[in-house]
Amino acid sequence: MSKSSLSYVHPSPTSPWGTYLSQVDRVIPYLGHLARWSETLKRPKRALIVDVPIEMDNGTIAHYEGYRVQHNMSRGPGKGGVRFHPDVTLEEVMALSAWMTVKCAAVNLPYGGAKGGIRVDPKKLSRNELEKVTRRYTSEIGLIIGPHSDIPAPDVNTNGQIMAWMMDTYSMNTGATATGVVTGKPIHLGGSLGRVKATGRGVFVTGREAARRMGLDLRGARVAVQGFGNVGSVAAELFAEAGAKVVAVQDHTGTLVNDKGFDMPALMAFSKDQGGIMGFKDGEQIDNDAFWDVKCDILIPAALEGQITAERARKISARLVLEGANGPTVPEADDILAERGVLVVPDVICNAGGVTVSYFEWVQDFSSFFWTEDEINQRLDRIMVGAFDHIWAKGEQHKISLRTATYAVACERILIAREERGLYP
Ligand code: NAD
């Protein structure tokens, strides 16, 4: 791993920012003359740390730490979600923002990369407290976000309601309703049809394309999914609809297996109702660690970073790994999977469906003209397939992994923009 040249983070080789730095180092040999700009990719443009104080329902005052990092805006405004999680750190948000830069360029959207987060467990807040945290955070980062500068969206533990509060707060502070300041909003507030399922759909589309090239028939293929939220549940549902069997599911409540394949609509309804999969009757509970031993053809990590460690990579039986989550595979594990002939579709293309439909939402908000769900899904499919084809060809050309190929395509676009714009002043 290259050493961080920044004084304010101290990444380890397996931490999110350390993982990102290694991924950048691997692409430098393929950047030609643009390599002289590569340090740009290893530094966020701007990082804002904010205090988020609120009065709790019981009258006490709580303080939460919040962040908004704008990694790179060479190709357009910053774009990236907001995560509410008690373990969020500045370093993690930096990595997530950098992955957004790469992802937006990989699918050729006119955006840079950004990300935000608050160190809070929203499950421990009342609705009133959650709204206060969201609004105060939005006001604090209001200095740097905006429809033309940086556009947040949902991520782990944030949703359409939180986006509605963010949009309202920003609009109140600026004196005009600005629907384009966030994406992932409810439909009647300028949200887009198809946005909620877009990330999972993109995971399915890239998985389908990869499987076709590998000669892996989706009908009867065994799928294991870690994380059964917005991304994991939708991706699993689409694979099941295509004839695959979802044989293992893990979420924060535990791990369930079903050799015949889960009834997906029933499991999704149960999980939505109960806040997790545990207790679903048509599944056998196994140890969380045993999830990585389950026999499967396709593995979808769709929870958090750093889940596929070197040790787990040695035992994964899947032929195809689809990174629904951001940063689920540490660099050493990536090498082990490659040596074992496991194809990894990297996060920066695999889960780009969400930001692609966020882009559609933003465009629709500016024109106040809304598309049908079919139009959205068709355009999403077209963009994802086009991007995947391009990246696949790059990988074949240089005999490199899909991850390095995606970084090569994306970093070239980012650094060409940087070079053409020139350094200010
Ligand atoms: P979510 O909050 O809807 O779901 C997260 C899921 O992960 C839940 O099922 C939760 O139970 C599970 N989980 C949490 N901790 C876990 C643990 N320790 N072990 C196993 N499971 C655990 O979040 P999401 O929006 O589905 O995001 C999941 C991943 O996808 C994140 O890495 C996120 O950054 C990435 N992502 C999301 C989007 C999007 O549009 N929502 C877009 C791109 C990438």
PDB file of C-alpha atoms and ligand atoms in Angstrom, residues 83 96 103 115 154-157 195 199 226-232 250-253 302-305 307 324-326 351 354, ligand 1:
ATOM      1  CA  ARG A  83     -24.465   7.286   5.935  1.00  0.00           C
ATOM      2  CA  LEU A  96     -16.495   6.285   0.080  1.00  0.00           C
ATOM      3  CA  LYS A 103     -17.843   5.146 -10.036  1.00  0.00           C
ATOM      4  CA  LYS A 115     -19.873  11.347   0.550  1.00  0.00           C
ATOM      5  CA  PRO A 154     -29.261   7.840   0.650  1.00  0.00           C
ATOM      6  CA  ASP A 155     -26.723   5.287   1.865  1.00  0.00           C
ATOM      7  CA  VAL A 156     -26.648   2.899   4.820  1.00  0.00           C
ATOM      8  CA  ASN A 157     -29.462   3.749   7.281  1.00  0.00           C
ATOM      9  CA  ARG A 195     -34.577   4.866  -7.856  1.00  0.00           C
ATOM     10  CA  THR A 199     -28.670  -0.166  -7.171  1.00  0.00           C
ATOM     11  CA  GLN A 226     -24.726 -10.617   2.709  1.00  0.00           C
ATOM     12  CA  GLY A 227     -26.818  -7.574   3.598  1.00  0.00           C
ATOM     13  CA  PHE A 228     -30.536  -7.670   2.964  1.00  0.00           C
ATOM     14  CA  GLY A 229     -31.267  -3.958   2.733  1.00  0.00           C
ATOM     15  CA  ASN A 230     -31.950  -1.735  -0.214  1.00  0.00           C
ATOM     16  CA  VAL A 231     -29.183  -3.237  -2.353  1.00  0.00           C
ATOM     17  CA  GLY A 232     -28.936  -6.892  -1.291  1.00  0.00           C
ATOM     18  CA  GLN A 250     -27.061 -12.728   6.132  1.00  0.00           C
ATOM     19  CA  ASP A 251     -28.009  -9.452   7.760  1.00  0.00           C
ATOM     20  CA  HIS A 252     -27.232  -7.749  11.088  1.00  0.00           C
ATOM     21  CA  THR A 253     -29.654 -10.119  12.842  1.00  0.00           C
ATOM     22  CA  ALA A 302     -24.102  -5.975   0.037  1.00  0.00           C
ATOM     23  CA  ALA A 303     -23.537  -4.811   3.618  1.00  0.00           C
ATOM     24  CA  LEU A 304     -20.387  -2.963   4.682  1.00  0.00           C
ATOM     25  CA  GLU A 305     -16.693  -2.564   3.799  1.00  0.00           C
ATOM     26  CA  GLN A 307     -16.046  -8.149   4.641  1.00  0.00           C
ATOM     27  CA  GLY A 324     -23.110  -4.573  -4.131  1.00  0.00           C
ATOM     28  CA  ALA A 325     -21.479  -2.929  -1.099  1.00  0.00           C
ATOM     29  CA  ASN A 326     -18.760  -0.330  -1.386  1.00  0.00           C
ATOM     30  CA  ASN A 351     -23.337  -0.858  -7.641  1.00  0.00           C
ATOM     31  CA  GLY A 354     -28.023   3.815  -7.846  1.00  0.00           C
TER      32      GLY A 354
HETATM   33  P1  NAD B   1     -29.268  -0.721   4.028  1.00  0.00           P
HETATM   34  O1  NAD B   1     -29.139   0.035   5.291  1.00  0.00           O
HETATM   35  O2  NAD B   1     -30.552  -0.678   3.277  1.00  0.00           O
HETATM   36  O3  NAD B   1     -28.932  -2.275   4.283  1.00  0.00           O
HETATM   37  C1  NAD B   1     -27.755  -2.701   4.887  1.00  0.00           C
HETATM   38  C2  NAD B   1     -27.877  -4.184   5.154  1.00  0.00           C
HETATM   39  O4  NAD B   1     -26.654  -4.679   5.687  1.00  0.00           O
HETATM   40  C3  NAD B   1     -28.968  -4.536   6.166  1.00  0.00           C
HETATM   41  O5  NAD B   1     -29.644  -5.706   5.742  1.00  0.00           O
HETATM   42  C4  NAD B   1     -28.179  -4.823   7.426  1.00  0.00           C
HETATM   43  O6  NAD B   1     -28.840  -5.737   8.280  1.00  0.00           O
HETATM   44  C5  NAD B   1     -26.932  -5.455   6.840  1.00  0.00           C
HETATM   45  N1  NAD B   1     -25.802  -5.426   7.759  1.00  0.00           N
HETATM   46  C6  NAD B   1     -25.355  -4.394   8.505  1.00  0.00           C
HETATM   47  N2  NAD B   1     -24.302  -4.786   9.248  1.00  0.00           N
HETATM   48  C7  NAD B   1     -24.092  -6.081   8.946  1.00  0.00           C
HETATM   49  C8  NAD B   1     -23.157  -7.043   9.388  1.00  0.00           C
HETATM   50  N3  NAD B   1     -22.220  -6.728  10.284  1.00  0.00           N
HETATM   51  N4  NAD B   1     -23.217  -8.287   8.849  1.00  0.00           N
HETATM   52  C9  NAD B   1     -24.150  -8.607   7.948  1.00  0.00           C
HETATM   53  N5  NAD B   1     -25.066  -7.742   7.506  1.00  0.00           N
HETATM   54  C10 NAD B   1     -25.038  -6.496   7.991  1.00  0.00           C
HETATM   55  O7  NAD B   1     -28.043  -0.244   3.121  1.00  0.00           O
HETATM   56  P2  NAD B   1     -27.910  -0.330   1.542  1.00  0.00           P
HETATM   57  O8  NAD B   1     -28.365   0.953   0.980  1.00  0.00           O
HETATM   58  O9  NAD B   1     -28.485  -1.614   1.052  1.00  0.00           O
HETATM   59  O10 NAD B   1     -26.315  -0.343   1.387  1.00  0.00           O
HETATM   60  C11 NAD B   1     -25.551  -1.549   1.482  1.00  0.00           C
HETATM   61  C12 NAD B   1     -24.211  -1.335   0.826  1.00  0.00           C
HETATM   62  O11 NAD B   1     -24.409  -0.918  -0.520  1.00  0.00           O
HETATM   63  C13 NAD B   1     -23.330  -0.228   1.451  1.00  0.00           C
HETATM   64  O12 NAD B   1     -21.972  -0.600   1.309  1.00  0.00           O
HETATM   65  C14 NAD B   1     -23.628   0.975   0.588  1.00  0.00           C
HETATM   66  O13 NAD B   1     -22.586   1.941   0.633  1.00  0.00           O
HETATM   67  C15 NAD B   1     -23.733   0.300  -0.758  1.00  0.00           C
HETATM   68  N6  NAD B   1     -24.437   1.084  -1.766  1.00  0.00           N
HETATM   69  C16 NAD B   1     -25.721   1.502  -1.583  1.00  0.00           C
HETATM   70  C17 NAD B   1     -26.373   2.213  -2.576  1.00  0.00           C
HETATM   71  C18 NAD B   1     -27.803   2.622  -2.466  1.00  0.00           C
HETATM   72  O14 NAD B   1     -28.346   3.169  -3.446  1.00  0.00           O
HETATM   73  N7  NAD B   1     -28.496   2.378  -1.376  1.00  0.00           N
HETATM   74  C19 NAD B   1     -25.682   2.541  -3.755  1.00  0.00           C
HETATM   75  C20 NAD B   1     -24.379   2.088  -3.925  1.00  0.00           C
HETATM   76  C21 NAD B   1     -23.778   1.365  -2.922  1.00  0.00           C
END
